[in-house]
Backbone as a printed PyTorch tensor [residue, N CA C, xyz], in Angstrom:
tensor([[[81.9080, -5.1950, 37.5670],
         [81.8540, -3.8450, 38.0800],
         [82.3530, -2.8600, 37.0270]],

        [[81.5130, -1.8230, 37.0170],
         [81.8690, -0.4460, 36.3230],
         [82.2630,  0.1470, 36.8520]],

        [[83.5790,  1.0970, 36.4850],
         [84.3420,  2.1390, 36.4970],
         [83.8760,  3.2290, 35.9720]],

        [[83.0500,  4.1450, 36.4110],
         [82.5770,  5.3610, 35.4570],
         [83.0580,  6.8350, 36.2450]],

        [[84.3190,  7.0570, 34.8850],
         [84.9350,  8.3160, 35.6840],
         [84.2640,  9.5140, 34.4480]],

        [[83.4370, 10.9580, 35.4320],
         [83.2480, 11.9850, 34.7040],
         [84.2700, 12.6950, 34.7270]],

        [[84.8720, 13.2380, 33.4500],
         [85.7090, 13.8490, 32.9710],
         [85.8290, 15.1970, 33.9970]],

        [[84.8180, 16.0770, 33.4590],
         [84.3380, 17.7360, 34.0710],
         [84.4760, 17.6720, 35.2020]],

        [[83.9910, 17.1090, 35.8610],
         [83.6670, 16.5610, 37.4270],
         [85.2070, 16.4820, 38.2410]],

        [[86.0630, 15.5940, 37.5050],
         [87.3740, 14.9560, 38.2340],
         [86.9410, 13.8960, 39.3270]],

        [[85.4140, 13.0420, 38.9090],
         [85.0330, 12.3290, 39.8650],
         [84.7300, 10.6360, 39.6070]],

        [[85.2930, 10.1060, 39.8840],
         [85.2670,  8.0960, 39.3110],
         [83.6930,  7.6260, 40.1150]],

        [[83.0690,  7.0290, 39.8960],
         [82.4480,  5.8930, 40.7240],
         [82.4390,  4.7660, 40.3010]],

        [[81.9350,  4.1890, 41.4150],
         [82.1680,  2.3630, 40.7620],
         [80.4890,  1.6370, 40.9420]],

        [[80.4090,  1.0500, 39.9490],
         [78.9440,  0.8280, 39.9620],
         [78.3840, -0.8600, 39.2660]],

        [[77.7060, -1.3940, 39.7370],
         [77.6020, -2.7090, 39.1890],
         [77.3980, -2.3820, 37.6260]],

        [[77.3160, -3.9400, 36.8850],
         [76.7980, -3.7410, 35.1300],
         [75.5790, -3.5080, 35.6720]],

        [[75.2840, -2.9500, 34.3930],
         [73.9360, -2.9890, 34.0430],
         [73.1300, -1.6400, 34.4960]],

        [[73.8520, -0.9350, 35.2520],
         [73.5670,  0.5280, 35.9460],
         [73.2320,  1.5720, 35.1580]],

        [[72.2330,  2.3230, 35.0230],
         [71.3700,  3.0790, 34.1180],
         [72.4590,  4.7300, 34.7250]],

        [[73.2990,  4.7700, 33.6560],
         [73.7380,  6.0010, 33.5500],
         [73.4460,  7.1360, 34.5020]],

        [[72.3650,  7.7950, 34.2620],
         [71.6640,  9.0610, 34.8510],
         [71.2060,  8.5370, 36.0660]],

        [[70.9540,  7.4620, 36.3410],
         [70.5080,  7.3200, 37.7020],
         [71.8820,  7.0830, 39.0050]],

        [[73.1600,  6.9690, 38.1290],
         [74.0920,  6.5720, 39.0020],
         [74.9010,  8.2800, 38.6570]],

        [[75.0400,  8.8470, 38.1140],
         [75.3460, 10.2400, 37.8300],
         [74.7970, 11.3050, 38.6320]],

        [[73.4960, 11.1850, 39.1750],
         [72.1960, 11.5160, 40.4270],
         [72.5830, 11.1020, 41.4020]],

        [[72.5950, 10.3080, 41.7080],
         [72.8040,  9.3540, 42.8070],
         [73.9130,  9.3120, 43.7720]],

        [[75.1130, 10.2310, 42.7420],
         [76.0810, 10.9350, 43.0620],
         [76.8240, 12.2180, 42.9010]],

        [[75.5070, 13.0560, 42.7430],
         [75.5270, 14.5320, 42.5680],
         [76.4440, 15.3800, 41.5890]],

        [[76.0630, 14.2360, 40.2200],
         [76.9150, 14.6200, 39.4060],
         [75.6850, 15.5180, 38.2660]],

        [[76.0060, 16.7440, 38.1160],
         [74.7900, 17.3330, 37.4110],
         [74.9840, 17.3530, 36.4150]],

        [[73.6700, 16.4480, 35.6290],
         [74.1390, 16.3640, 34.1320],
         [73.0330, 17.2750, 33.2350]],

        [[72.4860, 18.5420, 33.7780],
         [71.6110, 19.1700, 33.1040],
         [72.5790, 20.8270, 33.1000]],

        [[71.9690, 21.1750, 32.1200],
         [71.9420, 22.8210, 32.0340],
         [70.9070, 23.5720, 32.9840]],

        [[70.9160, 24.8450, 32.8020],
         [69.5890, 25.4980, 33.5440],
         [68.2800, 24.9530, 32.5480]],

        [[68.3490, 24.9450, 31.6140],
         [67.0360, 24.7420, 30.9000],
         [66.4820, 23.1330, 31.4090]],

        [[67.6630, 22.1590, 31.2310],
         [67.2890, 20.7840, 31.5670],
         [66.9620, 20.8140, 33.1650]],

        [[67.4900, 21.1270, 33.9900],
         [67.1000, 21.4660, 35.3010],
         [65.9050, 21.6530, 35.4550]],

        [[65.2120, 22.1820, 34.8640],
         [63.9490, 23.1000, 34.9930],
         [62.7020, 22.3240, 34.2930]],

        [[63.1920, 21.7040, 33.2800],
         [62.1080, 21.1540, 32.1400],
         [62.3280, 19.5430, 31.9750]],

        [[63.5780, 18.6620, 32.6150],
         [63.6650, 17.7390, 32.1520],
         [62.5070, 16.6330, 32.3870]],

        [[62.6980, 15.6160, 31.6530],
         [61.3520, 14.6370, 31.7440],
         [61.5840, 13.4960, 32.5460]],

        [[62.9830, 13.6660, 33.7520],
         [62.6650, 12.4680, 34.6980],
         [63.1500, 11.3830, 34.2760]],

        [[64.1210, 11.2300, 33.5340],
         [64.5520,  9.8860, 32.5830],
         [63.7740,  9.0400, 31.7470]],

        [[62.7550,  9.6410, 31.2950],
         [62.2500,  8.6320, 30.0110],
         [62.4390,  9.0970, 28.4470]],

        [[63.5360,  9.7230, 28.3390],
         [64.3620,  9.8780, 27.2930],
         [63.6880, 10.6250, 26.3220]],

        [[62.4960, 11.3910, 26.7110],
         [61.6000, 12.7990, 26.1490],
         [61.9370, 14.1540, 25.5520]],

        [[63.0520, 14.1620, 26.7880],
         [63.6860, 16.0340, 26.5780],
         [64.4410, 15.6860, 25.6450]],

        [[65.4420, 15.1150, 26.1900],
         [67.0920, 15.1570, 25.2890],
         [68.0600, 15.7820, 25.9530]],

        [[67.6740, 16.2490, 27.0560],
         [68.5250, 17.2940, 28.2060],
         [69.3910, 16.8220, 29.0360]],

        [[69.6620, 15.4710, 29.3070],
         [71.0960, 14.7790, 29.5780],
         [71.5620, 14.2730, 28.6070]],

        [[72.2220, 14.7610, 27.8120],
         [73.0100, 14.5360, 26.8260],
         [74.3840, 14.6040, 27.7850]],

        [[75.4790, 13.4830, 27.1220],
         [76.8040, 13.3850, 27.6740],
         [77.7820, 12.6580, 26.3560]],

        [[78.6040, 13.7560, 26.7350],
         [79.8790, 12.5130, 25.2730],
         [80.2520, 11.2240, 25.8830]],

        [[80.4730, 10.4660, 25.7690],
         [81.5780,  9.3370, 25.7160],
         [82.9750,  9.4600, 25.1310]],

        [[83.6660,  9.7670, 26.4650],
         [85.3020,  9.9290, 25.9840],
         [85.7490,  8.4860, 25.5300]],

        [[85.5620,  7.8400, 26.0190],
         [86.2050,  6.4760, 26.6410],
         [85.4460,  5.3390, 27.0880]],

        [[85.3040,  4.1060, 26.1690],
         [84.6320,  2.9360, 26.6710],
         [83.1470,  2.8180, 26.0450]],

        [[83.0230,  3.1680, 24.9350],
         [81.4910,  3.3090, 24.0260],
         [81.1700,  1.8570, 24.3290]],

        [[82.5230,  0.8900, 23.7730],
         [81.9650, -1.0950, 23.4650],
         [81.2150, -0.7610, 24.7360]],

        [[81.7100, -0.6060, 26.1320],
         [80.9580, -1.2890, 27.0070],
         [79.3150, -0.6590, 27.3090]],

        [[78.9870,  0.5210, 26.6880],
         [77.3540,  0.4310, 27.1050],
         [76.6240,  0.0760, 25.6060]],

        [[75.3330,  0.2010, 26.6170],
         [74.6190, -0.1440, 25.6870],
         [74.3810,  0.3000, 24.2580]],

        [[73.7450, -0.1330, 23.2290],
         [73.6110,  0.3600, 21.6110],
         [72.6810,  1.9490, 22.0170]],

        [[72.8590,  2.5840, 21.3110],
         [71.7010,  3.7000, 20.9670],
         [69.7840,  3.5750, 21.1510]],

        [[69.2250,  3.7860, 21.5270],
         [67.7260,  3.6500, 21.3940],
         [67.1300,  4.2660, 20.4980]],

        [[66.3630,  4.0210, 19.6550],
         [65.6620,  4.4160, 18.4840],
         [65.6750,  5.9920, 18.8640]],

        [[64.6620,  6.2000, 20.4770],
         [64.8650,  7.5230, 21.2650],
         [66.3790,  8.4910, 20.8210]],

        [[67.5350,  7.6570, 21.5370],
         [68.4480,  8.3280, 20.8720],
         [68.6260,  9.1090, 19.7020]],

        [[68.5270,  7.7720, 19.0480],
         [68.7580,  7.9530, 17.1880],
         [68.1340,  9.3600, 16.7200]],

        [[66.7340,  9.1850, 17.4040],
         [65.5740, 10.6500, 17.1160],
         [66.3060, 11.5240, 17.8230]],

        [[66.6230, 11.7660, 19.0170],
         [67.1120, 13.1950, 20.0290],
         [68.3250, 13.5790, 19.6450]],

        [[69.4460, 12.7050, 18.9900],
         [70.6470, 12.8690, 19.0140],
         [71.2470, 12.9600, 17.5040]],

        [[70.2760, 13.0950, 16.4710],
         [70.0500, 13.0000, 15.1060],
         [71.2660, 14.2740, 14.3100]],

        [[72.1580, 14.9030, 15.4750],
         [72.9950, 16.0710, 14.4960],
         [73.6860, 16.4550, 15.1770]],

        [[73.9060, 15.4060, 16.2650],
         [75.0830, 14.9080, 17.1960],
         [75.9530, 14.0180, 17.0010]],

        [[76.9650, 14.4610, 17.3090],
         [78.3850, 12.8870, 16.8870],
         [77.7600, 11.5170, 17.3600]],

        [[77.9060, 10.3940, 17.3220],
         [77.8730,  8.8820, 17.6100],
         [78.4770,  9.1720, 19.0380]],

        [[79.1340,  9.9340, 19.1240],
         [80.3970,  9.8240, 20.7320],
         [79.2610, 10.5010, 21.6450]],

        [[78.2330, 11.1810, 21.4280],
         [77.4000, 11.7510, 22.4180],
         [76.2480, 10.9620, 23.0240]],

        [[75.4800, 10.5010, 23.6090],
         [74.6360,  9.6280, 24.5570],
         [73.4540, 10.5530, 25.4950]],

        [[72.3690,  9.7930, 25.2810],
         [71.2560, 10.5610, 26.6270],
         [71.7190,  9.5160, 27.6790]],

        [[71.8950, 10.3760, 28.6120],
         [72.2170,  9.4580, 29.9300],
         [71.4260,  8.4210, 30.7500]],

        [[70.1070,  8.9140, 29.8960],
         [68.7120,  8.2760, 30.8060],
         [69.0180,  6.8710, 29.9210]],

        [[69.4300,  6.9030, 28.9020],
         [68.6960,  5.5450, 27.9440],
         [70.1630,  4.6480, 28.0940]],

        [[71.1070,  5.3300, 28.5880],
         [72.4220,  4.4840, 28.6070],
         [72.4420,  3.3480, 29.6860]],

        [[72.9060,  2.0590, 29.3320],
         [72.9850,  1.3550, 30.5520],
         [74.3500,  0.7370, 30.3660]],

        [[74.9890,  0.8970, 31.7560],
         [76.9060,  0.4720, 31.5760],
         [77.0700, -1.0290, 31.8990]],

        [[77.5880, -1.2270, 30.7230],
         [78.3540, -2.5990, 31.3580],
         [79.8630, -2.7880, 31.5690]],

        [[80.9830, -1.7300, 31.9180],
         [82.1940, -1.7240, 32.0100],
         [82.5430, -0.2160, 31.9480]],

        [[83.7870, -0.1660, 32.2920],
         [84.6380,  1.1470, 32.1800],
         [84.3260,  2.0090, 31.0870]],

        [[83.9140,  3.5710, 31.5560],
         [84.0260,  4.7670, 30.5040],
         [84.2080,  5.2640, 31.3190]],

        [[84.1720,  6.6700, 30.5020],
         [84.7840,  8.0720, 30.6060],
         [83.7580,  8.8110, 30.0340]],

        [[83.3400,  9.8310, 30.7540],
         [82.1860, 10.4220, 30.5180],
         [82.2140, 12.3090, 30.4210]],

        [[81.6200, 12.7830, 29.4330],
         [82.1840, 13.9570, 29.6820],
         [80.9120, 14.5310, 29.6330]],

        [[80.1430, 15.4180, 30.4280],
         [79.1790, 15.9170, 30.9290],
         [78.6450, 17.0020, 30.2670]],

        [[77.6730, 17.6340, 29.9930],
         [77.3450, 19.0920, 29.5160],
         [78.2630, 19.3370, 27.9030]],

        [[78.4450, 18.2340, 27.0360],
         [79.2980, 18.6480, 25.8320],
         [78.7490, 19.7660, 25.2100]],

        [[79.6850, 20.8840, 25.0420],
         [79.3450, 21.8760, 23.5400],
         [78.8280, 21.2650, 22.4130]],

        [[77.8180, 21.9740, 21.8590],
         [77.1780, 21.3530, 20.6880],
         [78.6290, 22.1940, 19.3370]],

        [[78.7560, 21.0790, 18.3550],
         [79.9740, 21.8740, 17.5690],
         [79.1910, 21.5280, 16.1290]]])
């Protein structure tokens, strides 16, 4: 079992391995878009780039990056993640809507 607490939020859930990020973040009305992603996102097949989320806490336990990533997230820290392509296998910490710096 995963522990996935969003930072912004002040909200934990608990979720089996293997649980696809954005669909358990949804699933519990945790909004991981802006107005633009709201409006335009592509539904989780890792197209937009519009759930983007940092990883405070617990990177070992998900999954590696997707090539997808690598391309969308190309001038973003390593600590940032698309939520669609993430899949958890243990405890993080998730921080939602990061400032681009």
């Amino acid at each position: 079992m995963a522990n996935i607490k969003f930072e912004n939020e002040d909200k934990e859930i608990i979720a089996a391995d293997g649980v696809n990020l954005r669909m358990k973040a949804l699933e519990n009305r945790i909004d991981l878009y802006t107005f633009t992603g709201k409006m335009m996102n592509c539904g989780g097949y890792g197209q937009c780039g519009t759930c983007v989320v940092e990883i405070v806490e617990g990177m070992e336990n998900l999954s590696p990056r997707t090539q997808v990533e690598e391309q969308k997230l190309k001038k973003r820290p390593p600590s940032c993640r698309l939520a669609c392509q993430t899949i958890v296998n243990g405890p993080a910490t998730v921080r939602t809507k990061p400032k681009r710096k």
